[in-house]
Amino acid sequence: MNALAKMDDAAQLQQEQNQFSQLSTHYDKKYRTGWFRMHGEPRPCFTPTLLSEIASYFSSVKQDMRLSQGQKYDYLVLASDVDGIFNLGGDLGLFANLIEQQDADGLLAYAVSCIDVLYANMSHLDSDLTTIALVKGDALGGGFESALSSNVLIAEKGAKLGLPEVLFNLFPGMGAFSLLSRKIGASKAEKMILAGKLYSAEELYEMGVVDILAEPGQGEWEVYRYIEKSNKNANSHRAMRQVKDACSAVSYDELLTITKIWAESALKLQPRDLRMMQRLVHRQSSKIVNPVKQMS
């Protein structure tokens, strides 16, 4: 690569990094792969800003796919820019404020923005591409749900994933039951949700929730290993994705119905539940480290 080409690539990378405030994006031309890494602020959760930026990124990918006649992207990889944390889930501080104000419209609007991006990821943006989640740290609540919504879930050993909502008398309302029940069955999904515990990536791999288990620090390598393997048998992998879409489809209406139940249930939380929610916010905030901002 000559110096001018390197400068062009550096300029493109800088532009990608500056495009969003809580999302870093990168396009790998060789593998026709888009990476989008989250770093929600002030906590690495699904803030309204992060949700809006993911939706905007998805719109740009869909536009690129239309303009390139479906040739620009084969894969989209959801990952994190925060060391040790994939995503801590819903914005609990925002939840608590909206619940205290009994703001039903605000709560539902936030929930709908969550399922909008989750459904887009789950349905691979209505495009001929595969979505991949790379989990290298804690994935809680909505963070776990977002990973589950990807067509392929890759997690490093030692990562912790779970649905803690029952600890503050709620349930994960953005797709957890729909997605888990199709992977491990309704009974096991319900038990997992009501247990409120954290699971290791190793445990979830044995259960069939995690698709590919990576050694610590080898997550990106496993992503590209999967991509290269898939590319060798592209027709088979594409057909299997279509079969899974047909046999395990989750409709947007199903997600919307569930998230409405979630919003109604959230408004019924008691002061003690909100205090527990706030304690979780403080506990999670104390674990935050600076974004590593590493690119693939």
Short mmCIF file of C-alpha atoms in Angstrom, two decimals:
data_model
loop_
_atom_site.label_atom_id
_atom_site.label_comp_id
_atom_site.label_asym_id
_atom_site.label_seq_id
_atom_site.Cartn_x
_atom_site.Cartn_y
_atom_site.Cartn_z
CA MET A 1 0.00 0.00 0.00
CA ASN A 2 1.45 3.37 -0.99
CA ALA A 3 1.65 6.39 1.30
CA LEU A 4 -1.33 8.14 -0.33
CA ALA A 5 -3.54 5.08 0.12
CA LYS A 6 -2.49 4.84 3.75
CA MET A 7 -3.39 8.50 4.27
CA ASP A 8 -6.79 7.93 2.65
CA ASP A 9 -7.46 4.95 4.93
CA ALA A 10 -6.36 6.93 7.99
CA ALA A 11 -8.64 9.81 7.02
CA GLN A 12 -11.55 7.42 6.52
CA LEU A 13 -10.91 5.78 9.90
CA GLN A 14 -10.76 9.17 11.62
CA GLN A 15 -14.04 10.18 9.97
CA GLU A 16 -15.67 6.93 11.12
CA GLN A 17 -14.48 7.43 14.68
CA ASN A 18 -15.79 11.02 14.78
CA GLN A 19 -19.17 10.24 13.26
CA PHE A 20 -20.79 9.26 16.57
CA SER A 21 -20.24 10.14 20.20
CA GLN A 22 -21.05 6.75 21.77
CA LEU A 23 -20.37 4.40 18.86
CA SER A 24 -17.19 3.60 16.93
CA THR A 25 -17.60 2.13 13.46
CA HIS A 26 -15.11 0.60 11.07
CA TYR A 27 -15.44 -1.02 7.65
CA ASP A 28 -13.16 -3.92 6.79
CA LYS A 29 -13.11 -3.87 3.00
CA LYS A 30 -11.24 -7.15 2.63
CA TYR A 31 -13.90 -9.13 4.48
CA ARG A 32 -16.82 -6.81 3.62
CA THR A 33 -17.47 -6.51 7.33
CA GLY A 34 -18.78 -3.60 9.36
CA TRP A 35 -17.77 -3.32 13.02
CA PHE A 36 -19.73 -1.17 15.45
CA ARG A 37 -18.43 -0.86 18.98
CA MET A 38 -20.44 0.61 21.83
CA HIS A 39 -19.26 2.99 24.55
CA GLY A 40 -22.38 4.43 26.16
CA GLU A 41 -21.83 7.36 28.50
CA PRO A 42 -21.80 8.08 31.41
CA ARG A 43 -22.33 4.31 31.84
CA PRO A 44 -21.82 1.65 29.17
CA CYS A 45 -25.52 0.92 28.84
CA PHE A 46 -28.12 1.57 26.15
CA THR A 47 -28.48 5.31 26.55
CA PRO A 48 -30.96 7.10 24.26
CA THR A 49 -27.97 8.57 22.42
CA LEU A 50 -26.38 5.17 21.82
CA LEU A 51 -29.67 3.71 20.60
CA SER A 52 -30.12 6.63 18.21
CA GLU A 53 -26.59 6.25 16.88
CA ILE A 54 -26.98 2.51 16.31
CA ALA A 55 -30.22 3.19 14.43
CA SER A 56 -28.43 5.80 12.33
CA TYR A 57 -25.56 3.41 11.61
CA PHE A 58 -28.02 0.71 10.56
CA SER A 59 -29.72 3.18 8.21
CA SER A 60 -26.38 4.00 6.58
CA VAL A 61 -25.57 0.30 6.17
CA LYS A 62 -28.94 -0.34 4.54
CA GLN A 63 -28.40 2.59 2.20
CA ASP A 64 -24.93 1.31 1.29
CA MET A 65 -26.40 -2.11 0.58
CA ARG A 66 -29.01 -0.60 -1.72
CA LEU A 67 -26.47 1.52 -3.58
CA SER A 68 -24.06 -1.41 -3.95
CA GLN A 69 -26.84 -3.84 -4.91
CA GLY A 70 -26.17 -5.85 -1.77
CA GLN A 71 -22.43 -6.15 -2.33
CA LYS A 72 -20.84 -3.93 0.33
CA TYR A 73 -21.49 -5.95 3.49
CA ASP A 74 -21.45 -9.66 4.21
CA TYR A 75 -21.17 -9.28 8.01
CA LEU A 76 -21.91 -6.79 10.78
CA VAL A 77 -20.14 -7.25 14.12
CA LEU A 78 -21.53 -5.79 17.35
CA ALA A 79 -18.82 -5.34 19.99
CA SER A 80 -17.70 -2.98 22.75
CA ASP A 81 -15.08 -0.29 23.17
CA VAL A 82 -15.16 -0.61 26.97
CA ASP A 83 -12.62 -2.90 28.59
CA GLY A 84 -14.31 -5.71 30.51
CA ILE A 85 -17.86 -4.63 29.67
CA PHE A 86 -19.93 -5.50 26.61
CA ASN A 87 -23.05 -3.61 27.71
CA LEU A 88 -24.80 -3.25 31.07
CA GLY A 89 -28.27 -3.18 29.52
CA GLY A 90 -31.05 -0.66 29.89
CA ASP A 91 -30.46 2.83 31.23
CA LEU A 92 -31.52 2.12 34.81
CA GLY A 93 -31.08 5.74 35.90
CA LEU A 94 -33.47 6.84 33.17
CA PHE A 95 -35.87 4.00 34.07
CA ALA A 96 -36.01 5.10 37.69
CA ASN A 97 -36.70 8.74 36.80
CA LEU A 98 -39.46 7.85 34.34
CA ILE A 99 -41.06 5.44 36.79
CA GLU A 100 -40.97 7.97 39.63
CA GLN A 101 -42.64 10.48 37.31
CA GLN A 102 -45.11 7.80 36.12
CA ASP A 103 -44.19 8.81 32.58
CA ALA A 104 -45.78 5.93 30.67
CA ASP A 105 -45.21 7.52 27.25
CA GLY A 106 -41.53 8.17 27.92
CA LEU A 107 -40.95 4.67 29.23
CA LEU A 108 -42.65 3.04 26.26
CA ALA A 109 -40.84 5.30 23.78
CA TYR A 110 -37.50 4.23 25.23
CA ALA A 111 -38.51 0.56 25.15
CA VAL A 112 -39.64 0.81 21.54
CA SER A 113 -36.33 2.40 20.54
CA CYS A 114 -34.63 -0.65 22.08
CA ILE A 115 -36.68 -3.23 20.19
CA ASP A 116 -36.32 -1.23 16.96
CA VAL A 117 -32.56 -1.75 16.88
CA LEU A 118 -32.81 -5.27 18.32
CA TYR A 119 -35.27 -6.34 15.63
CA ALA A 120 -33.16 -4.78 12.90
CA ASN A 121 -30.11 -6.68 14.14
CA MET A 122 -32.08 -9.91 14.51
CA SER A 123 -33.45 -9.65 10.97
CA HIS A 124 -29.98 -8.71 9.65
CA LEU A 125 -31.31 -5.36 8.42
CA ASP A 126 -33.55 -7.11 5.86
CA SER A 127 -30.36 -7.64 3.87
CA ASP A 128 -28.28 -10.58 2.72
CA LEU A 129 -25.75 -10.28 5.54
CA THR A 130 -24.98 -12.00 8.83
CA THR A 131 -24.94 -10.22 12.19
CA ILE A 132 -22.36 -11.29 14.78
CA ALA A 133 -22.02 -10.34 18.45
CA LEU A 134 -18.59 -10.43 20.08
CA VAL A 135 -18.88 -10.48 23.88
CA LYS A 136 -15.62 -9.95 25.78
CA GLY A 137 -16.99 -8.71 29.12
CA ASP A 138 -20.17 -8.28 31.16
CA ALA A 139 -23.37 -8.44 29.12
CA LEU A 140 -26.34 -7.77 31.39
CA GLY A 141 -30.05 -7.37 30.73
CA GLY A 142 -30.47 -5.56 27.45
CA GLY A 143 -26.77 -6.11 26.75
CA PHE A 144 -27.37 -9.86 26.84
CA GLU A 145 -30.53 -9.43 24.74
CA SER A 146 -28.64 -7.47 22.09
CA ALA A 147 -26.01 -10.22 21.87
CA LEU A 148 -28.74 -12.85 21.58
CA SER A 149 -30.33 -10.90 18.72
CA SER A 150 -27.28 -11.43 16.51
CA ASN A 151 -27.30 -14.34 14.09
CA VAL A 152 -24.05 -15.60 15.66
CA LEU A 153 -22.99 -15.10 19.30
CA ILE A 154 -19.26 -15.35 20.01
CA ALA A 155 -18.11 -14.95 23.63
CA GLU A 156 -14.71 -15.12 25.27
CA LYS A 157 -14.17 -17.45 28.20
CA GLY A 158 -14.63 -15.60 31.47
CA ALA A 159 -17.27 -13.22 30.13
CA LYS A 160 -20.37 -12.97 32.33
CA LEU A 161 -23.85 -12.76 30.84
CA GLY A 162 -27.17 -12.60 32.64
CA LEU A 163 -30.58 -11.09 33.16
CA PRO A 164 -30.69 -9.39 36.58
CA GLU A 165 -34.04 -7.60 36.17
CA VAL A 166 -35.82 -9.88 38.65
CA LEU A 167 -33.58 -8.40 41.37
CA PHE A 168 -35.60 -5.18 41.16
CA ASN A 169 -38.91 -6.98 40.58
CA LEU A 170 -39.03 -6.63 36.80
CA PHE A 171 -38.24 -8.83 33.80
CA PRO A 172 -36.14 -8.35 30.65
CA GLY A 173 -38.68 -6.93 28.23
CA MET A 174 -36.73 -6.40 25.02
CA GLY A 175 -36.65 -9.89 23.58
CA ALA A 176 -34.94 -12.18 26.12
CA PHE A 177 -37.74 -14.74 26.38
CA SER A 178 -38.45 -14.73 22.65
CA LEU A 179 -34.80 -15.28 21.76
CA LEU A 180 -33.84 -17.69 24.54
CA SER A 181 -36.92 -19.87 24.17
CA ARG A 182 -36.07 -20.46 20.53
CA LYS A 183 -32.55 -21.53 21.50
CA ILE A 184 -33.04 -23.56 24.67
CA GLY A 185 -36.81 -23.96 25.05
CA ALA A 186 -39.47 -21.98 26.89
CA SER A 187 -39.08 -23.72 30.25
CA LYS A 188 -35.31 -23.19 30.47
CA ALA A 189 -35.68 -19.61 29.24
CA GLU A 190 -38.21 -18.83 31.98
CA LYS A 191 -36.00 -20.39 34.65
CA MET A 192 -33.02 -18.37 33.47
CA ILE A 193 -35.00 -15.11 33.51
CA LEU A 194 -36.48 -15.71 36.97
CA ALA A 195 -33.15 -16.83 38.44
CA GLY A 196 -31.61 -13.39 37.87
CA LYS A 197 -28.09 -14.88 38.03
CA LEU A 198 -24.99 -14.38 35.95
CA TYR A 199 -23.69 -17.18 33.76
CA SER A 200 -20.21 -17.66 32.41
CA ALA A 201 -19.68 -17.83 28.68
CA GLU A 202 -18.57 -21.43 29.20
CA GLU A 203 -21.88 -22.35 30.88
CA LEU A 204 -23.91 -20.70 28.15
CA TYR A 205 -21.89 -22.43 25.47
CA GLU A 206 -22.72 -25.81 27.03
CA MET A 207 -26.39 -24.79 27.17
CA GLY A 208 -26.38 -23.84 23.49
CA VAL A 209 -26.86 -20.11 24.03
CA VAL A 210 -23.35 -19.08 22.96
CA ASP A 211 -22.49 -20.32 19.48
CA ILE A 212 -18.70 -19.99 19.55
CA LEU A 213 -16.47 -19.94 22.62
CA ALA A 214 -13.22 -18.01 22.31
CA GLU A 215 -10.13 -18.01 24.46
CA PRO A 216 -9.54 -14.76 26.40
CA GLY A 217 -8.16 -12.11 24.07
CA GLN A 218 -8.94 -14.18 20.98
CA GLY A 219 -12.45 -12.91 20.27
CA GLU A 220 -11.60 -10.93 17.16
CA TRP A 221 -9.57 -13.84 15.83
CA GLU A 222 -12.59 -16.13 16.28
CA VAL A 223 -14.78 -13.63 14.42
CA TYR A 224 -12.50 -13.74 11.41
CA ARG A 225 -12.09 -17.50 11.71
CA TYR A 226 -15.88 -17.81 11.52
CA ILE A 227 -16.02 -15.42 8.57
CA GLU A 228 -13.37 -17.32 6.63
CA LYS A 229 -15.06 -20.64 7.35
CA SER A 230 -18.43 -19.25 6.30
CA ASN A 231 -17.02 -17.76 3.12
CA LYS A 232 -15.70 -21.16 2.06
CA ASN A 233 -19.25 -22.55 2.18
CA ALA A 234 -21.16 -19.34 1.61
CA ASN A 235 -24.14 -20.93 -0.09
CA SER A 236 -24.67 -23.44 2.75
CA HIS A 237 -24.36 -20.81 5.46
CA ARG A 238 -26.69 -18.43 3.65
CA ALA A 239 -29.28 -21.18 3.20
CA MET A 240 -29.07 -22.19 6.88
CA ARG A 241 -29.57 -18.58 7.94
CA GLN A 242 -32.70 -18.48 5.79
CA VAL A 243 -33.92 -21.77 7.30
CA LYS A 244 -33.40 -20.40 10.83
CA ASP A 245 -35.24 -17.21 9.86
CA ALA A 246 -38.16 -19.30 8.66
CA CYS A 247 -38.27 -21.76 11.57
CA SER A 248 -37.39 -19.47 14.47
CA ALA A 249 -38.77 -16.14 13.33
CA VAL A 250 -39.51 -13.52 16.00
CA SER A 251 -41.98 -10.95 14.73
CA TYR A 252 -41.82 -7.25 15.53
CA ASP A 253 -45.40 -7.48 16.84
CA GLU A 254 -44.31 -10.13 19.34
CA LEU A 255 -41.52 -7.89 20.62
CA LEU A 256 -43.85 -4.90 20.79
CA THR A 257 -46.48 -6.81 22.76
CA ILE A 258 -43.88 -7.96 25.28
CA THR A 259 -42.28 -4.54 25.67
CA LYS A 260 -45.72 -3.01 26.34
CA ILE A 261 -46.17 -5.54 29.16
CA TRP A 262 -42.71 -4.57 30.40
CA ALA A 263 -43.55 -0.85 30.42
CA GLU A 264 -46.83 -1.45 32.27
CA SER A 265 -45.04 -3.64 34.82
CA ALA A 266 -42.28 -1.07 35.31
CA LEU A 267 -44.80 1.59 36.30
CA LYS A 268 -45.99 -0.68 39.13
CA LEU A 269 -42.58 -0.91 40.81
CA GLN A 270 -42.48 0.11 44.46
CA PRO A 271 -40.01 2.50 46.14
CA ARG A 272 -37.97 -0.45 47.46
CA ASP A 273 -37.63 -1.75 43.88
CA LEU A 274 -36.44 1.63 42.67
CA ARG A 275 -33.91 1.79 45.51
CA MET A 276 -32.52 -1.57 44.39
CA MET A 277 -32.36 -0.25 40.83
CA GLN A 278 -30.40 2.79 41.97
CA ARG A 279 -28.02 0.58 43.98
CA LEU A 280 -27.34 -1.41 40.83
CA VAL A 281 -26.63 1.84 38.97
CA HIS A 282 -24.07 2.87 41.60
CA ARG A 283 -22.53 -0.61 41.68
CA GLN A 284 -22.21 -0.72 37.90
CA SER A 285 -20.86 2.83 37.72
CA SER A 286 -18.06 1.90 40.11
CA LYS A 287 -16.85 -0.75 37.65
CA ILE A 288 -16.52 1.59 34.69
CA VAL A 289 -13.11 1.96 33.07
CA ASN A 290 -12.07 4.15 30.18
CA PRO A 291 -12.93 2.97 26.69
CA VAL A 292 -10.07 1.12 25.08
CA LYS A 293 -11.23 2.30 21.65
CA GLN A 294 -9.43 -0.54 19.93
CA MET A 295 -10.38 -1.17 16.34
CA SER A 296 -10.53 -4.51 14.65
#
